[in-house]
Short mmCIF file of C-alpha atoms in Angstrom, two decimals:
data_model
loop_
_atom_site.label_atom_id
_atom_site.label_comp_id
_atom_site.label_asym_id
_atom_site.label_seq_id
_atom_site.Cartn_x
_atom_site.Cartn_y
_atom_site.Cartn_z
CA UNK V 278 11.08 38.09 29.69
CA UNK V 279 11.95 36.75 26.08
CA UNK V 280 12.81 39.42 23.34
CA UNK V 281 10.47 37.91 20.74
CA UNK V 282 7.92 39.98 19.34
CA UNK V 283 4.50 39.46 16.75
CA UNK V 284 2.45 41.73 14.78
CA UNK V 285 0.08 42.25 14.20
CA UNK V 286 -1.47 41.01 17.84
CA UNK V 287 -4.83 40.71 16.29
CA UNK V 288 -5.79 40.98 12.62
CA UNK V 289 -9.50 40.40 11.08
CA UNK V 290 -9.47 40.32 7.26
CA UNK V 291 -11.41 39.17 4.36
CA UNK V 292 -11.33 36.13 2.30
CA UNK V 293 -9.46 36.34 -0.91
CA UNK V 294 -6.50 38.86 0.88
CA UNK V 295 -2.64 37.81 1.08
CA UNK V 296 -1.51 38.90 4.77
CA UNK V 297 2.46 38.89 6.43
CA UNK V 298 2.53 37.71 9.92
CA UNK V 299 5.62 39.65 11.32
CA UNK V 300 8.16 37.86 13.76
CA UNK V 301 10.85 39.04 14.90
CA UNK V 302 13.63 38.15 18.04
CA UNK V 303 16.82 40.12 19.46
CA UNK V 304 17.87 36.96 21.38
CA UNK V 305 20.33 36.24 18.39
CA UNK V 306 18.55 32.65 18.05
CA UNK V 307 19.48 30.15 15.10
CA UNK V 308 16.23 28.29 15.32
CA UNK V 309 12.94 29.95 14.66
CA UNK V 310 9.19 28.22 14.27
CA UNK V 311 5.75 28.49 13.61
CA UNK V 312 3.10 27.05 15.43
CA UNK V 313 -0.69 27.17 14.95
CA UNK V 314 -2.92 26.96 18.11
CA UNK V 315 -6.60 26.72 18.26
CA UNK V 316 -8.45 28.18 21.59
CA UNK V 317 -7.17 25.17 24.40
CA UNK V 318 -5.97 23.13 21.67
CA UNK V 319 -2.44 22.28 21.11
CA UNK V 320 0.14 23.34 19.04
CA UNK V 321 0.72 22.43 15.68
CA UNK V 322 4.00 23.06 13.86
CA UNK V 323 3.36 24.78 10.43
CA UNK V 324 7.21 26.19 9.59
CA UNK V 325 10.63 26.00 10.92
CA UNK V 326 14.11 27.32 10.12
CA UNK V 327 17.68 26.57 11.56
CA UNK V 328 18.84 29.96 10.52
CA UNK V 329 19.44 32.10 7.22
CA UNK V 330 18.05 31.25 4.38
CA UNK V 331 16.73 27.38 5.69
CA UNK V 332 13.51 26.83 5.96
CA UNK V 333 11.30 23.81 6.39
CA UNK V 334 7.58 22.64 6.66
CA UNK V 335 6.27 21.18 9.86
CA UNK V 336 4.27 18.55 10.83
CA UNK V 337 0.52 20.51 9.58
CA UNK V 338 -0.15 21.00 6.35
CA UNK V 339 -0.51 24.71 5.68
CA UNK V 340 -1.50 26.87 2.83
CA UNK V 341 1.62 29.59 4.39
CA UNK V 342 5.17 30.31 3.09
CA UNK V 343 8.20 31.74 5.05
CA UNK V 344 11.12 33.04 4.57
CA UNK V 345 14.23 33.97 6.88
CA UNK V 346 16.74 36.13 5.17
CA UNK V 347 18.19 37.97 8.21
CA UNK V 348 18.30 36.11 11.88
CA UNK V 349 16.26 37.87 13.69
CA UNK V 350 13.21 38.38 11.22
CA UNK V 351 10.88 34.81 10.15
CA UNK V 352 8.05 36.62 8.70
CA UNK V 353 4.71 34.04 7.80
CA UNK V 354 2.83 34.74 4.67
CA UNK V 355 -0.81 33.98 3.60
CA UNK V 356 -0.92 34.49 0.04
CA UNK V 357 -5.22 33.95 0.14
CA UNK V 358 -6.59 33.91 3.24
CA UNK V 359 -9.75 31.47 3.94
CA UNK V 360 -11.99 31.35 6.79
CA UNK V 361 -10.07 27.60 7.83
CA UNK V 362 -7.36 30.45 8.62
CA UNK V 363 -8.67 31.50 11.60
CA UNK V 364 -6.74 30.63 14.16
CA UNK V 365 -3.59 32.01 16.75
CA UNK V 366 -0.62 32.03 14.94
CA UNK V 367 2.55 32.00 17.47
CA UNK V 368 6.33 32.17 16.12
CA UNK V 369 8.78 31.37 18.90
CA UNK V 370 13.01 30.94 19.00
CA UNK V 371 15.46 28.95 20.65
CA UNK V 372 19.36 28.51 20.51
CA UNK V 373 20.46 25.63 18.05
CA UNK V 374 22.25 23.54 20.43
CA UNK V 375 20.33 20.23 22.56
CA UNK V 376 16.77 21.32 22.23
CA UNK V 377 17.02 24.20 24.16
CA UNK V 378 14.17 25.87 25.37
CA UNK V 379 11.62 27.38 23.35
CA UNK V 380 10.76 31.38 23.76
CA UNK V 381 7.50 32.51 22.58
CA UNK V 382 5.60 35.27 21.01
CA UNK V 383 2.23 36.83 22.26
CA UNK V 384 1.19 35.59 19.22
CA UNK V 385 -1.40 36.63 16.45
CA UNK V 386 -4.69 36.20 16.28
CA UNK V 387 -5.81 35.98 13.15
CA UNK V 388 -9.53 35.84 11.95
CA UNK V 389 -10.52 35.40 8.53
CA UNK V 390 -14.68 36.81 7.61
CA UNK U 153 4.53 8.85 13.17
CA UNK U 154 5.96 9.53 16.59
CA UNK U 155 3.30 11.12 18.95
CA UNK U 156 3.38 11.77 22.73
CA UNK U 157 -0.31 11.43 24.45
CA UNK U 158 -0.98 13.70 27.17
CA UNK U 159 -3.58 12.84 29.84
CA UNK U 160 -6.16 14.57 31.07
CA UNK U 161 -7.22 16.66 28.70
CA UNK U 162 -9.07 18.25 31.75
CA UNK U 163 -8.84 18.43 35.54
CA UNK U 164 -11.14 19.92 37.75
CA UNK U 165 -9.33 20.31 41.32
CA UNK U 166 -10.70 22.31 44.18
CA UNK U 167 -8.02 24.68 45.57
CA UNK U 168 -5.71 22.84 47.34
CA UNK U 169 -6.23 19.57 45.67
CA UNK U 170 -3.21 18.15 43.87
CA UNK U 171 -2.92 18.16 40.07
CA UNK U 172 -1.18 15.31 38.00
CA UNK U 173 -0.94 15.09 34.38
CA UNK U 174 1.17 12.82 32.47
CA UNK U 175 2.72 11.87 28.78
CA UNK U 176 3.55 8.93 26.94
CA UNK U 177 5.64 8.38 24.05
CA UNK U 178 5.25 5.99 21.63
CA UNK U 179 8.88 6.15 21.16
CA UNK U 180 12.58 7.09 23.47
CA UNK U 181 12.98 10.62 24.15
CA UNK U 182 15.94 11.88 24.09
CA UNK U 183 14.67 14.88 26.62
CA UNK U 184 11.16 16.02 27.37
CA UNK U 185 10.29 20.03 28.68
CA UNK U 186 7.67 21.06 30.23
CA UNK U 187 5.72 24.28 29.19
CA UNK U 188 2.61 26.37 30.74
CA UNK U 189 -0.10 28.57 29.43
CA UNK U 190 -2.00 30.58 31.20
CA UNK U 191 -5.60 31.46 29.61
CA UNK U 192 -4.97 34.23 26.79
CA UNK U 193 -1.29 34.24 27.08
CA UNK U 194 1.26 31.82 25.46
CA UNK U 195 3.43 28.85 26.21
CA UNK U 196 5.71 29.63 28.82
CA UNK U 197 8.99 27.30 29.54
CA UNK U 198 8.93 25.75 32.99
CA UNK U 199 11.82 22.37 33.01
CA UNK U 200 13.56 20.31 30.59
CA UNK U 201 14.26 16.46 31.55
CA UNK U 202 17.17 14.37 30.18
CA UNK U 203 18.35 11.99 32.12
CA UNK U 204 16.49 8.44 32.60
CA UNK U 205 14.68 8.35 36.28
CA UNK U 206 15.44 12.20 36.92
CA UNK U 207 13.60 14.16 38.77
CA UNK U 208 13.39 17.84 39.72
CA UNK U 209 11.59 20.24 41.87
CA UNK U 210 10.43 24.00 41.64
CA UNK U 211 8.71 24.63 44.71
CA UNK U 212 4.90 23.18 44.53
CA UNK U 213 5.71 21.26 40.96
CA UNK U 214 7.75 18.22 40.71
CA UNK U 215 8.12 16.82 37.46
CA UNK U 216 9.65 13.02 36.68
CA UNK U 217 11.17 11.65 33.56
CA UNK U 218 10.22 7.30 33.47
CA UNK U 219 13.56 5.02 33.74
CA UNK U 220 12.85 3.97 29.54
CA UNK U 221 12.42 7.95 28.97
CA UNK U 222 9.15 7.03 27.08
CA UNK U 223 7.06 9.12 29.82
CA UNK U 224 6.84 11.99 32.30
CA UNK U 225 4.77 13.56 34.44
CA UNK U 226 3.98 16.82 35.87
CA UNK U 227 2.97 16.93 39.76
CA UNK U 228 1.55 20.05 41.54
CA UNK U 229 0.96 20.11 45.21
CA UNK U 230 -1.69 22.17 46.96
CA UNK U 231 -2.85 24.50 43.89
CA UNK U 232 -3.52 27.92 43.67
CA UNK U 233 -5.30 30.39 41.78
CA UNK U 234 -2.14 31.10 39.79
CA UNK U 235 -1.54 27.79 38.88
CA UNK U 236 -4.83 27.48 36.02
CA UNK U 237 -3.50 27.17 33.12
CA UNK U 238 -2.91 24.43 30.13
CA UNK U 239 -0.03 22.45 30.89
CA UNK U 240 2.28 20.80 27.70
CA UNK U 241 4.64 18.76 27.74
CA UNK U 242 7.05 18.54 24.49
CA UNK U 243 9.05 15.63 23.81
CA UNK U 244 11.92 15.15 21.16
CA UNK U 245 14.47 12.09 19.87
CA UNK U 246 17.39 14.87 20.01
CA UNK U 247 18.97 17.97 18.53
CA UNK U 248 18.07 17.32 15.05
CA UNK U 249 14.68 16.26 15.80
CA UNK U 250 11.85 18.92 15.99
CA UNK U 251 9.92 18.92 19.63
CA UNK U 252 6.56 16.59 19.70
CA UNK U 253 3.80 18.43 21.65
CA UNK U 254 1.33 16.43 23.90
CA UNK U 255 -2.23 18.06 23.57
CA UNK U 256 -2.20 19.77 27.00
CA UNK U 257 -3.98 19.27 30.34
CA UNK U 258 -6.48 22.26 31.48
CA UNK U 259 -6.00 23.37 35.03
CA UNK U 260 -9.64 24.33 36.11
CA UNK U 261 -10.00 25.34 39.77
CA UNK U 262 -13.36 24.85 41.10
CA UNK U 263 -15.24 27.61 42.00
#
């Protein structure tokens, strides 16, 4: 089983409120990301870092920041959150070399009133 | 942009039935893995492909990689109750590239 963990696992919140998504991963990983995943649907990148103090906006546009100041911590920030928030936010790792597999998070599921 | 289609989006198989789903790229892969997730829980690594024409086994799932490495597919034999679950496959044009996920295929068994 992958050492990656999220919290918290579930979170409901009100609009207007800034919220940290916490991520963290004992694997010693370089690579660290951000995905957004409706119910079924499929994964949408939102952030992404190669390691220490990189970090990089995916392929959906997102009202988040990051930041990765130590390896095994990528926390995801929410500075407002907005109903359109609502969602499952999962962070997952994987080594930097060849596209190496991916380990995921239980994720968080977030839900904004 | 680059995007890899995944087909079905659903597939309704009594138990026992076989299960196919595929991907297409729009563009060459330089690999493509495979990932599953079961209802509630999250993706879940299951094969990565690299070479043109490969194909491997585990067990009940044989997955292929196409001879232009544009598109796979994902094969299950006589399914079970523990194989329902959304299947993804994840393409990318190499190390420095940043994994392109198909939209999933549902595993529904029938009741």
């Amino acid at each position: 089983e992958a050492d990656i963990y999220q919290t918290p696992r579930y979170l409901v919140i009100g609009t207007g409120k800034k919220i940290t998504l916490e991520c963290s991963q004992t694997m010693g990983h370089d690579k660290m990301y951000w995905y957004q995943q409706d119910p079924g649907m499929e994964l949408h990148l939102i952030h992404y870092s190669y390691g220490v103090n990189s970090t990089e906006k995916g392929d959906l546009s997102s009202e988040s920041t990051v930041s990765r100041i130590r390896t095994e911590h990528f926390p995801l920030t929410l500075e407002s959150a907005r109903p359109s928030h609502t969602s499952q936010y999962l962070c997952a790792s994987s080594k930097r070399a060849n596209n190496n597999e991916q380990f995921f998070g239980p994720g968080t599921r977030l839900t904004v009133l | 942009g680059q995007q890899v289609m995944q087909i079905p989006q659903y597939q309704h198989v009594q138990e026992g039935e076989d299960f196919t789903t595929y991907c297409n790229s729009s563009t060459t892969l330089s690999n493509i893995q495979w990932y599953k997730q079961r209802p509630g829980g999250h993706p879940v690594f299951l094969i990565q492909l690299v070479k043109s024409g490969e194909v491997k086994k585990q067990k009940r799932l044989t997955f292929q990689f196409g001879e232009a490495k544009k598109n796979s597919s994902l094969h299950i034999t006589a399914t079970q109750t523990t194989d329902v679950g959304t299947y993804f496959c994840a393409g990318s044009r190499g190390s420095n590239y940043q994994l392109i996920w198909g939209a999933g295929t549902k595993l529904i068994i029938k009741p």
